[in-house]
Amino acid sequence: MTPTPAPTALPASPPGPAGAPRREQTRARYPDETGYIERDGVRVHWERYGDGPPTVLFLPTWSIVHSRFWKLQIPYLSRHCRVVTFDGRGNGCSDRPAGADAYTPDELAADALAVLDATSTERAVLVSLSCGALWGTILAADHPERVDGVVYIGPAVGLAPGHPERDVWQFEGKLETDEGWAKYNAQYWLTNYRGFLEFFFAKCFNEPHSTKQVEDCVGWGLETDPETLADTTRGIGLRCRTESFREICARVRCPTLVIHGDADLIRPHAQGEALAETTGGQLITLHGSGHLPQARDPVRVNLVLREFVCPRGARSSAWMRAVARPRRVLYVSSPIGLGHAQRDVAIARELRGLVPGVEIDWLAQDPVTRVLEAEGERIHPASAELANESSHIESESAEHDLHCFRAWRRMDEILVANFMVFHDLVEAEPYDLWIGDEAWELDYFLHENPELKRAAYCWLTDFVGWLPMPDGGEREAFLTADYNAEMVEHIARFPRLRDRAIFVGNPEDIVGDRLGPELPLIREWTEQHFDFAGYVSGFDPAAFADREALRAELGYGKDERVCIVSVGGSGVGEHLLRRVIDAHPLAAANVPGLRTIVVAGPRIDPGSLPHHDGVEVVGYVHNLYRHLAACDLAVVQGGLTTAMELTANRRPFLYFPLGHHFEQNFHVRHRLERYRAGRCMNIDTSPPATIAHAIAEEIDRTVDYLPVETGGAHRAAQRIAEML
């Protein structure tokens, strides 16, 4: 079926005061050095990443945003060269001087030169965007000894006519209407600054499904004020020298490159063509791209920038005939928790049995690497370059609350950085097959850049579809539907990019919701596009049929009532651990011989948790499922893996889904209810006394769970082996 796209009108973002900075999302790469330069009493903030040579200087654009608009380029380029950025005066950490004279192109060019001096940069390649083309060109023309090259992205230059629908409106003067480009007016900004920002950036990102990019830029725009922005606009238009911009261009002697989208609604493609011709440079046209491709098409822009700034050296002179090459697999396992690692190791084990001699490398990070190292798996050295996703998720949590969808959206910088690590790896080393277990960056950016696919590719997941939380309102419902619509469009346009898509579970495990208004039902769509492996537990419950022997092996006494408390592999869940620890004395009063073992996992310091008599706090426990099979009761978060391990071993358990975690609250809970497994509880309504009472009630309960099928890892491996 061909779905009808979700509505394109974006509900208004939540209100907020102009100039109020938002909490910054986790960076994929933090600067190695920061500082300020000061010119004529104006302080300008700069940052330096990595070491050279060469050095690339990312220039500021119009002060409607600050240097974070280069966030998707910095991590990648700084792995290959030295990167310097600075906030243009008027926004970010730089000063906001009053008056148009402070914001002329000459002033911005002088700031750039001062930053080169302050960072001990003798020469650099300049990268500019939009208005940054003006001061980038001035710097290259006036100081050729400091500039090795200039890259222009969507240049805002008057070498060709602008868009007629924009040019008819006046920036200064009385506001006659507030429709369309009439919003580009100083008076309008004073009355509805946010309204202008939302209008302008919707024009900048006219590509579908650009909600996060618009949201970022509106937030950065609110970090300055309309009066300052009006001064910057007037300053850009001031002539501070007698020569024309075309004459300045004629003095540029270094190599130049122009990147321009032919769907740019801010500056027509003809302006980029004219600049390339005037400077004698190369023009790269991005068909279908708008004004800010460094944010909307970051992978393509990153690769183009690297080739210009620091081209790769000579390729290896060695080569191996195709039939002589060993079969090689690159496995990318999501680091959000440990469940992916457990099932992926099981699948890899089965795959080796089906394809003798296959070599498996892992591109992974903590905490997944704890499992892989314990299992003797080979972790590729490139893994050290990955930006940590678990740390970001932890930074987005608050007590027992994690807005999973929002946290994932705010991880875009990390996802781009990690995809670029993947890209560099597979470009340098041949693999027959890529496997991505909820490796969102891999799946998304391959669909956005399908020409980069150079091996068979298998996608695994245990849920399909972003779902809104009830208190997210109209906006969150729109956003989740928009993300789902983009996924549907990706699969419809490139159905063979995923050579296999395997759902870890069965059709009945899928919720009955729709992907969004006028989009398919999730179960129906998944059945059309996925194979089903059944659940992949990573172990055979039959191996633990003799629980008494297992308990004796693990050191649990016959008279002990063992309660295992675990929150998985991330650092989210410490609040629940503390709550259950506080509940132990109350529970022990009603459960003779109660022994509570709190598993802090790999990312929570056991020493940070309180202690009570009868409570043991431990760190990471390898193969925790063996202890879960032996326990009398478990208290866990709402993660799928731990809950399904308990279900497979038919152990009673309490589970507490994280607040606002749509996967735990909807997808996982639906599956557990199908198996009649566990007792779902709400942390907000469960003080220690309530938890203690539930422990006493559940610890002796005889469960009536549906059986969890075995052999899922083998079935998944069989489908994967067909690609080898």
mmCIF file of N, CA, C and O in Angstrom, residues 303-363:
data_model
loop_
_atom_site.group_PDB
_atom_site.id
_atom_site.type_symbol
_atom_site.label_atom_id
_atom_site.label_comp_id
_atom_site.label_asym_id
_atom_site.label_seq_id
_atom_site.Cartn_x
_atom_site.Cartn_y
_atom_site.Cartn_z
ATOM 1 N N LEU A 303 31.656 14.698 3.556
ATOM 2 C CA LEU A 303 32.566 14.012 2.643
ATOM 3 C C LEU A 303 33.167 14.973 1.627
ATOM 4 O O LEU A 303 34.351 14.879 1.288
ATOM 5 N N VAL A 304 32.368 15.904 1.156
ATOM 6 C CA VAL A 304 32.877 16.903 0.211
ATOM 7 C C VAL A 304 33.908 17.794 0.895
ATOM 8 O O VAL A 304 34.976 18.099 0.328
ATOM 9 N N LEU A 305 33.623 18.214 2.117
ATOM 10 C CA LEU A 305 34.563 19.067 2.840
ATOM 11 C C LEU A 305 35.887 18.353 3.080
ATOM 12 O O LEU A 305 36.969 18.935 2.888
ATOM 13 N N ARG A 306 35.803 17.107 3.496
ATOM 14 C CA ARG A 306 37.051 16.395 3.773
ATOM 15 C C ARG A 306 37.896 16.277 2.506
ATOM 16 O O ARG A 306 39.119 16.450 2.545
ATOM 17 N N GLU A 307 37.255 15.980 1.397
ATOM 18 C CA GLU A 307 38.006 15.815 0.154
ATOM 19 C C GLU A 307 38.687 17.119 -0.257
ATOM 20 O O GLU A 307 39.774 17.101 -0.844
ATOM 21 N N PHE A 308 38.075 18.237 0.063
ATOM 22 C CA PHE A 308 38.669 19.540 -0.277
ATOM 23 C C PHE A 308 39.718 19.962 0.743
ATOM 24 O O PHE A 308 40.796 20.446 0.381
ATOM 25 N N VAL A 309 39.405 19.794 2.028
ATOM 26 C CA VAL A 309 40.263 20.312 3.088
ATOM 27 C C VAL A 309 41.480 19.417 3.308
ATOM 28 O O VAL A 309 42.620 19.890 3.406
ATOM 29 N N CYS A 310 41.264 18.122 3.417
ATOM 30 C CA CYS A 310 42.361 17.187 3.708
ATOM 31 C C CYS A 310 42.132 15.908 2.932
ATOM 32 O O CYS A 310 41.686 14.903 3.497
ATOM 33 N N PRO A 311 42.382 15.938 1.629
ATOM 34 C CA PRO A 311 42.150 14.749 0.802
ATOM 35 C C PRO A 311 42.965 13.566 1.289
ATOM 36 O O PRO A 311 44.080 13.724 1.821
ATOM 37 N N ARG A 312 42.389 12.389 1.122
ATOM 38 C CA ARG A 312 43.073 11.170 1.550
ATOM 39 C C ARG A 312 44.320 10.930 0.722
ATOM 40 O O ARG A 312 44.393 11.294 -0.446
ATOM 41 N N GLY A 313 45.281 10.311 1.341
ATOM 42 C CA GLY A 313 46.525 10.005 0.648
ATOM 43 C C GLY A 313 46.376 8.828 -0.295
ATOM 44 O O GLY A 313 45.267 8.376 -0.603
ATOM 45 N N ALA A 314 47.480 8.303 -0.733
ATOM 46 C CA ALA A 314 47.477 7.181 -1.677
ATOM 47 C C ALA A 314 46.818 5.963 -1.046
ATOM 48 O O ALA A 314 47.000 5.671 0.140
ATOM 49 N N ARG A 315 46.040 5.281 -1.853
ATOM 50 C CA ARG A 315 45.407 4.054 -1.388
ATOM 51 C C ARG A 315 46.442 2.930 -1.309
ATOM 52 O O ARG A 315 47.510 2.993 -1.911
ATOM 53 N N SER A 316 46.081 1.872 -0.594
ATOM 54 C CA SER A 316 46.984 0.734 -0.433
ATOM 55 C C SER A 316 47.311 0.121 -1.791
ATOM 56 O O SER A 316 46.455 0.030 -2.676
ATOM 57 N N SER A 317 48.543 -0.298 -1.930
ATOM 58 C CA SER A 317 48.954 -0.949 -3.177
ATOM 59 C C SER A 317 48.648 -2.437 -3.176
ATOM 60 O O SER A 317 48.825 -3.112 -4.188
ATOM 61 N N ALA A 318 48.199 -2.953 -2.021
ATOM 62 C CA ALA A 318 47.880 -4.381 -1.935
ATOM 63 C C ALA A 318 46.431 -4.626 -2.334
ATOM 64 O O ALA A 318 45.570 -3.758 -2.179
ATOM 65 N N TRP A 319 46.177 -5.813 -2.852
ATOM 66 C CA TRP A 319 44.828 -6.192 -3.266
ATOM 67 C C TRP A 319 44.709 -7.703 -3.172
ATOM 68 O O TRP A 319 45.697 -8.430 -3.404
ATOM 69 N N MET A 320 43.523 -8.187 -2.842
ATOM 70 C CA MET A 320 43.283 -9.620 -2.754
ATOM 71 C C MET A 320 42.127 -9.994 -3.665
ATOM 72 O O MET A 320 41.096 -9.314 -3.665
ATOM 73 N N ARG A 321 42.288 -11.058 -4.438
ATOM 74 C CA ARG A 321 41.222 -11.521 -5.315
ATOM 75 C C ARG A 321 39.970 -11.805 -4.488
ATOM 76 O O ARG A 321 40.037 -12.299 -3.362
ATOM 77 N N ALA A 322 38.821 -11.512 -5.071
ATOM 78 C CA ALA A 322 37.563 -11.596 -4.331
ATOM 79 C C ALA A 322 37.335 -12.974 -3.736
ATOM 80 O O ALA A 322 36.960 -13.117 -2.575
ATOM 81 N N VAL A 323 37.556 -14.020 -4.537
ATOM 82 C CA VAL A 323 37.250 -15.376 -4.050
ATOM 83 C C VAL A 323 38.235 -15.833 -2.995
ATOM 84 O O VAL A 323 37.980 -16.807 -2.285
ATOM 85 N N ALA A 324 39.385 -15.136 -2.865
ATOM 86 C CA ALA A 324 40.373 -15.520 -1.864
ATOM 87 C C ALA A 324 40.137 -14.831 -0.529
ATOM 88 O O ALA A 324 40.766 -15.168 0.466
ATOM 89 N N ARG A 325 39.222 -13.866 -0.515
ATOM 90 C CA ARG A 325 38.992 -13.106 0.705
ATOM 91 C C ARG A 325 38.162 -13.907 1.702
ATOM 92 O O ARG A 325 37.203 -14.578 1.325
ATOM 93 N N PRO A 326 38.493 -13.816 2.983
ATOM 94 C CA PRO A 326 37.621 -14.455 3.987
ATOM 95 C C PRO A 326 36.291 -13.720 4.064
ATOM 96 O O PRO A 326 36.196 -12.530 3.744
ATOM 97 N N ARG A 327 35.260 -14.422 4.487
ATOM 98 C CA ARG A 327 33.967 -13.778 4.691
ATOM 99 C C ARG A 327 34.042 -12.935 5.963
ATOM 100 O O ARG A 327 34.364 -13.441 7.027
ATOM 101 N N ARG A 328 33.721 -11.645 5.821
ATOM 102 C CA ARG A 328 33.864 -10.729 6.943
ATOM 103 C C ARG A 328 32.539 -10.016 7.215
ATOM 104 O O ARG A 328 31.853 -9.566 6.296
ATOM 105 N N VAL A 329 32.219 -9.894 8.494
ATOM 106 C CA VAL A 329 30.991 -9.241 8.947
ATOM 107 C C VAL A 329 31.365 -8.116 9.900
ATOM 108 O O VAL A 329 32.209 -8.296 10.785
ATOM 109 N N LEU A 330 30.741 -6.973 9.709
ATOM 110 C CA LEU A 330 30.856 -5.873 10.672
ATOM 111 C C LEU A 330 29.535 -5.770 11.411
ATOM 112 O O LEU A 330 28.490 -5.522 10.798
ATOM 113 N N TYR A 331 29.572 -5.952 12.722
ATOM 114 C CA TYR A 331 28.370 -5.967 13.561
ATOM 115 C C TYR A 331 28.326 -4.675 14.369
ATOM 116 O O TYR A 331 29.248 -4.361 15.116
ATOM 117 N N VAL A 332 27.245 -3.908 14.198
ATOM 118 C CA VAL A 332 27.050 -2.666 14.945
ATOM 119 C C VAL A 332 25.896 -2.886 15.906
ATOM 120 O O VAL A 332 24.752 -3.081 15.490
ATOM 121 N N SER A 333 26.193 -2.867 17.198
ATOM 122 C CA SER A 333 25.202 -3.189 18.227
ATOM 123 C C SER A 333 24.915 -1.958 19.064
ATOM 124 O O SER A 333 25.835 -1.300 19.559
ATOM 125 N N SER A 334 23.629 -1.624 19.217
ATOM 126 C CA SER A 334 23.248 -0.422 19.956
ATOM 127 C C SER A 334 23.783 -0.451 21.381
ATOM 128 O O SER A 334 23.667 -1.466 22.079
ATOM 129 N N PRO A 335 24.359 0.659 21.851
ATOM 130 C CA PRO A 335 24.894 0.704 23.208
ATOM 131 C C PRO A 335 23.872 1.123 24.256
ATOM 132 O O PRO A 335 24.227 1.287 25.428
ATOM 133 N N ILE A 336 22.611 1.342 23.853
ATOM 134 C CA ILE A 336 21.607 1.781 24.823
ATOM 135 C C ILE A 336 21.118 0.558 25.583
ATOM 136 O O ILE A 336 20.169 -0.113 25.199
ATOM 137 N N GLY A 337 21.809 0.227 26.679
ATOM 138 C CA GLY A 337 21.500 -0.961 27.448
ATOM 139 C C GLY A 337 22.357 -2.135 27.010
ATOM 140 O O GLY A 337 23.198 -2.036 26.121
ATOM 141 N N LEU A 338 22.128 -3.283 27.649
ATOM 142 C CA LEU A 338 22.923 -4.479 27.367
ATOM 143 C C LEU A 338 22.152 -5.548 26.602
ATOM 144 O O LEU A 338 22.728 -6.540 26.180
ATOM 145 N N GLY A 339 20.847 -5.342 26.423
ATOM 146 C CA GLY A 339 20.045 -6.365 25.778
ATOM 147 C C GLY A 339 20.477 -6.670 24.367
ATOM 148 O O GLY A 339 20.492 -7.840 23.943
ATOM 149 N N HIS A 340 20.847 -5.630 23.619
ATOM 150 C CA HIS A 340 21.278 -5.862 22.249
ATOM 151 C C HIS A 340 22.526 -6.728 22.219
ATOM 152 O O HIS A 340 22.656 -7.627 21.391
ATOM 153 N N ALA A 341 23.449 -6.468 23.138
ATOM 154 C CA ALA A 341 24.699 -7.221 23.156
ATOM 155 C C ALA A 341 24.450 -8.697 23.426
ATOM 156 O O ALA A 341 25.049 -9.561 22.779
ATOM 157 N N GLN A 342 23.571 -8.998 24.382
ATOM 158 C CA GLN A 342 23.312 -10.396 24.717
ATOM 159 C C GLN A 342 22.769 -11.160 23.512
ATOM 160 O O GLN A 342 23.230 -12.257 23.190
ATOM 161 N N ARG A 343 21.779 -10.582 22.839
ATOM 162 C CA ARG A 343 21.195 -11.312 21.715
ATOM 163 C C ARG A 343 22.139 -11.320 20.516
ATOM 164 O O ARG A 343 22.173 -12.288 19.747
ATOM 165 N N ASP A 344 22.926 -10.245 20.341
ATOM 166 C CA ASP A 344 23.820 -10.196 19.195
ATOM 167 C C ASP A 344 24.945 -11.209 19.327
ATOM 168 O O ASP A 344 25.362 -11.824 18.334
ATOM 169 N N VAL A 345 25.454 -11.398 20.529
ATOM 170 C CA VAL A 345 26.469 -12.426 20.749
ATOM 171 C C VAL A 345 25.896 -13.804 20.436
ATOM 172 O O VAL A 345 26.563 -14.656 19.824
ATOM 173 N N ALA A 346 24.654 -14.030 20.836
ATOM 174 C CA ALA A 346 24.021 -15.321 20.549
ATOM 175 C C ALA A 346 23.857 -15.531 19.046
ATOM 176 O O ALA A 346 24.101 -16.632 18.529
ATOM 177 N N ILE A 347 23.455 -14.489 18.333
ATOM 178 C CA ILE A 347 23.300 -14.598 16.878
ATOM 179 C C ILE A 347 24.659 -14.828 16.226
ATOM 180 O O ILE A 347 24.795 -15.653 15.306
ATOM 181 N N ALA A 348 25.678 -14.104 16.683
ATOM 182 C CA ALA A 348 27.020 -14.279 16.118
ATOM 183 C C ALA A 348 27.526 -15.696 16.336
ATOM 184 O O ALA A 348 28.164 -16.290 15.452
ATOM 185 N N ARG A 349 27.246 -16.250 17.498
ATOM 186 C CA ARG A 349 27.665 -17.620 17.791
ATOM 187 C C ARG A 349 27.010 -18.600 16.812
ATOM 188 O O ARG A 349 27.667 -19.503 16.273
ATOM 189 N N GLU A 350 25.717 -18.403 16.569
ATOM 190 C CA GLU A 350 25.017 -19.284 15.623
ATOM 191 C C GLU A 350 25.515 -19.067 14.192
ATOM 192 O O GLU A 350 25.619 -20.017 13.408
ATOM 193 N N LEU A 351 25.837 -17.826 13.860
ATOM 194 C CA LEU A 351 26.300 -17.527 12.507
ATOM 195 C C LEU A 351 27.630 -18.213 12.224
ATOM 196 O O LEU A 351 27.858 -18.718 11.113
ATOM 197 N N ARG A 352 28.501 -18.252 13.204
ATOM 198 C CA ARG A 352 29.781 -18.944 13.018
ATOM 199 C C ARG A 352 29.570 -20.433 12.778
ATOM 200 O O ARG A 352 30.329 -21.066 12.038
ATOM 201 N N GLY A 353 28.545 -20.985 13.408
ATOM 202 C CA GLY A 353 28.259 -22.401 13.175
ATOM 203 C C GLY A 353 27.721 -22.661 11.780
ATOM 204 O O GLY A 353 27.979 -23.720 11.200
ATOM 205 N N LEU A 354 26.983 -21.711 11.235
ATOM 206 C CA LEU A 354 26.396 -21.881 9.905
ATOM 207 C C LEU A 354 27.367 -21.516 8.792
ATOM 208 O O LEU A 354 27.257 -22.047 7.673
ATOM 209 N N VAL A 355 28.291 -20.605 9.055
ATOM 210 C CA VAL A 355 29.246 -20.148 8.034
ATOM 211 C C VAL A 355 30.650 -20.327 8.609
ATOM 212 O O VAL A 355 31.222 -19.391 9.187
ATOM 213 N N PRO A 356 31.217 -21.507 8.482
ATOM 214 C CA PRO A 356 32.547 -21.749 9.052
ATOM 215 C C PRO A 356 33.572 -20.764 8.505
ATOM 216 O O PRO A 356 33.595 -20.446 7.319
ATOM 217 N N GLY A 357 34.402 -20.259 9.398
ATOM 218 C CA GLY A 357 35.470 -19.363 8.999
ATOM 219 C C GLY A 357 35.081 -17.904 8.899
ATOM 220 O O GLY A 357 35.941 -17.062 8.626
ATOM 221 N N VAL A 358 33.815 -17.584 9.102
ATOM 222 C CA VAL A 358 33.410 -16.186 9.005
ATOM 223 C C VAL A 358 34.098 -15.367 10.097
ATOM 224 O O VAL A 358 34.239 -15.814 11.233
ATOM 225 N N GLU A 359 34.560 -14.179 9.735
ATOM 226 C CA GLU A 359 35.210 -13.275 10.677
ATOM 227 C C GLU A 359 34.236 -12.164 11.041
ATOM 228 O O GLU A 359 33.666 -11.530 10.158
ATOM 229 N N ILE A 360 34.055 -11.936 12.338
ATOM 230 C CA ILE A 360 33.111 -10.923 12.808
ATOM 231 C C ILE A 360 33.854 -9.872 13.603
ATOM 232 O O ILE A 360 34.525 -10.178 14.592
ATOM 233 N N ASP A 361 33.769 -8.625 13.139
ATOM 234 C CA ASP A 361 34.281 -7.477 13.878
ATOM 235 C C ASP A 361 33.098 -6.712 14.463
ATOM 236 O O ASP A 361 32.017 -6.671 13.874
ATOM 237 N N TRP A 362 33.333 -6.080 15.602
ATOM 238 C CA TRP A 362 32.274 -5.324 16.274
ATOM 239 C C TRP A 362 32.646 -3.853 16.323
ATOM 240 O O TRP A 362 33.753 -3.488 16.728
ATOM 241 N N LEU A 363 31.724 -3.017 15.895
ATOM 242 C CA LEU A 363 31.841 -1.572 16.084
ATOM 243 C C LEU A 363 30.903 -1.244 17.235
ATOM 244 O O LEU A 363 29.674 -1.211 17.069
#
